[in-house]
Amino acid sequence: MSLAIAMTGNVYPFGENCYYGGERIIYYLIQELAKKGHEIYLFSCRGTNIPDKHIKDFIEVPIICAEDVHFNAIRDYQDKTKIDFDVYHCNYF
């Protein structure tokens, strides 16, 4: 069974060749979920570098600490595309 997963990045860009903390863990998680056949929709900031084969769509969100930009971006994307995500995986730390 394939799941449609809305996954948020942290406030820092991340991706291939990241050698630091939590962002590297997010990258590995995306990689392994994609290998299992799940559709990953990544909501993250500019500069994030995830190979296209691991994600279904990349949605850039601004870095603003005063509001929950990731939640707002996911809600707006769902309204626009009519995709009903099975999982909303939040990666704030």
mmCIF file of C-alpha atoms in Angstrom:
data_model
loop_
_atom_site.group_PDB
_atom_site.id
_atom_site.type_symbol
_atom_site.label_atom_id
_atom_site.label_comp_id
_atom_site.label_asym_id
_atom_site.label_seq_id
_atom_site.Cartn_x
_atom_site.Cartn_y
_atom_site.Cartn_z
ATOM 1 C CA MET A 1 0.000 0.000 0.000
ATOM 2 C CA SER A 2 1.455 3.331 -1.080
ATOM 3 C CA LEU A 3 0.888 6.376 1.117
ATOM 4 C CA ALA A 4 0.779 10.036 0.090
ATOM 5 C CA ILE A 5 2.994 11.708 2.684
ATOM 6 C CA ALA A 6 3.243 15.468 3.256
ATOM 7 C CA MET A 7 6.652 15.901 4.860
ATOM 8 C CA THR A 8 8.039 19.134 6.182
ATOM 9 C CA GLY A 9 11.672 20.073 6.339
ATOM 10 C CA ASN A 10 13.173 22.071 9.127
ATOM 11 C CA VAL A 11 13.970 25.792 8.853
ATOM 12 C CA TYR A 12 17.342 24.936 7.277
ATOM 13 C CA PRO A 13 17.937 23.591 3.774
ATOM 14 C CA PHE A 14 19.085 19.995 3.612
ATOM 15 C CA GLY A 15 19.627 17.168 1.194
ATOM 16 C CA GLU A 16 22.302 15.197 -0.581
ATOM 17 C CA ASN A 17 25.714 15.413 1.049
ATOM 18 C CA CYS A 18 24.422 16.901 4.308
ATOM 19 C CA TYR A 19 26.749 16.035 7.144
ATOM 20 C CA TYR A 20 24.922 17.567 10.050
ATOM 21 C CA GLY A 21 22.284 16.457 12.526
ATOM 22 C CA GLY A 22 18.563 16.337 12.073
ATOM 23 C CA GLU A 23 18.480 17.447 8.449
ATOM 24 C CA ARG A 24 20.500 14.374 7.461
ATOM 25 C CA ILE A 25 17.959 12.169 9.270
ATOM 26 C CA ILE A 26 15.089 13.777 7.310
ATOM 27 C CA TYR A 27 16.981 13.070 4.086
ATOM 28 C CA TYR A 28 17.497 9.393 4.984
ATOM 29 C CA LEU A 29 13.843 9.046 5.986
ATOM 30 C CA ILE A 30 12.672 10.496 2.650
ATOM 31 C CA GLN A 31 15.046 8.180 0.792
ATOM 32 C CA GLU A 32 13.818 5.032 2.536
ATOM 33 C CA LEU A 33 10.107 5.912 2.321
ATOM 34 C CA ALA A 34 10.488 6.540 -1.429
ATOM 35 C CA LYS A 35 12.257 3.183 -1.855
ATOM 36 C CA LYS A 36 9.205 1.543 -0.267
ATOM 37 C CA GLY A 37 7.006 3.166 -2.938
ATOM 38 C CA HIS A 38 5.441 5.975 -0.916
ATOM 39 C CA GLU A 39 4.731 9.347 -2.549
ATOM 40 C CA ILE A 40 6.626 12.095 -0.727
ATOM 41 C CA TYR A 41 5.507 15.692 -1.065
ATOM 42 C CA LEU A 42 8.240 17.778 0.520
ATOM 43 C CA PHE A 43 7.497 21.199 1.966
ATOM 44 C CA SER A 44 10.821 22.878 2.735
ATOM 45 C CA CYS A 45 12.864 26.045 2.297
ATOM 46 C CA ARG A 46 14.933 27.178 -0.665
ATOM 47 C CA GLY A 47 18.265 25.408 -0.989
ATOM 48 C CA THR A 48 16.968 21.973 -0.035
ATOM 49 C CA ASN A 49 18.530 19.397 -2.353
ATOM 50 C CA ILE A 50 16.581 16.144 -2.624
ATOM 51 C CA PRO A 51 16.968 14.066 -5.826
ATOM 52 C CA ASP A 52 13.768 14.067 -7.908
ATOM 53 C CA LYS A 53 13.542 10.269 -7.773
ATOM 54 C CA HIS A 54 12.817 10.496 -4.032
ATOM 55 C CA ILE A 55 9.952 12.992 -4.095
ATOM 56 C CA LYS A 56 6.680 13.413 -5.957
ATOM 57 C CA ASP A 57 6.693 17.204 -5.559
ATOM 58 C CA PHE A 58 8.765 19.901 -3.847
ATOM 59 C CA ILE A 59 6.929 22.913 -2.458
ATOM 60 C CA GLU A 60 9.139 25.783 -1.330
ATOM 61 C CA VAL A 61 8.088 27.528 1.878
ATOM 62 C CA PRO A 62 9.514 30.795 3.192
ATOM 63 C CA ILE A 63 11.487 30.973 6.415
ATOM 64 C CA ILE A 64 9.191 32.890 8.764
ATOM 65 C CA CYS A 65 9.195 32.105 12.464
ATOM 66 C CA ALA A 66 6.056 34.079 13.330
ATOM 67 C CA GLU A 67 3.619 31.583 11.789
ATOM 68 C CA ASP A 68 3.333 27.934 10.870
ATOM 69 C CA VAL A 69 4.314 28.299 7.211
ATOM 70 C CA HIS A 70 4.552 24.544 6.680
ATOM 71 C CA PHE A 71 0.986 23.870 7.815
ATOM 72 C CA ASN A 72 -0.307 26.795 5.745
ATOM 73 C CA ALA A 73 1.598 25.579 2.664
ATOM 74 C CA ILE A 74 0.222 22.041 3.046
ATOM 75 C CA ARG A 75 -3.335 23.292 3.502
ATOM 76 C CA ASP A 76 -3.037 25.566 0.447
ATOM 77 C CA TYR A 77 -1.505 22.756 -1.641
ATOM 78 C CA GLN A 78 -4.313 20.376 -0.679
ATOM 79 C CA ASP A 79 -6.921 22.986 -1.597
ATOM 80 C CA LYS A 80 -5.241 23.557 -4.974
ATOM 81 C CA THR A 81 -4.515 19.924 -5.942
ATOM 82 C CA LYS A 82 -7.319 18.100 -4.091
ATOM 83 C CA ILE A 83 -4.735 15.590 -2.809
ATOM 84 C CA ASP A 84 -5.814 13.985 0.445
ATOM 85 C CA PHE A 85 -2.598 13.171 2.312
ATOM 86 C CA ASP A 86 -2.497 9.958 4.307
ATOM 87 C CA VAL A 87 0.255 11.267 6.612
ATOM 88 C CA TYR A 88 1.494 14.713 7.655
ATOM 89 C CA HIS A 89 5.018 14.192 8.989
ATOM 90 C CA CYS A 90 6.412 17.251 10.758
ATOM 91 C CA ASN A 91 10.179 17.648 11.187
ATOM 92 C CA TYR A 92 10.588 20.671 13.457
ATOM 93 C CA PHE A 93 13.444 20.578 15.939
#
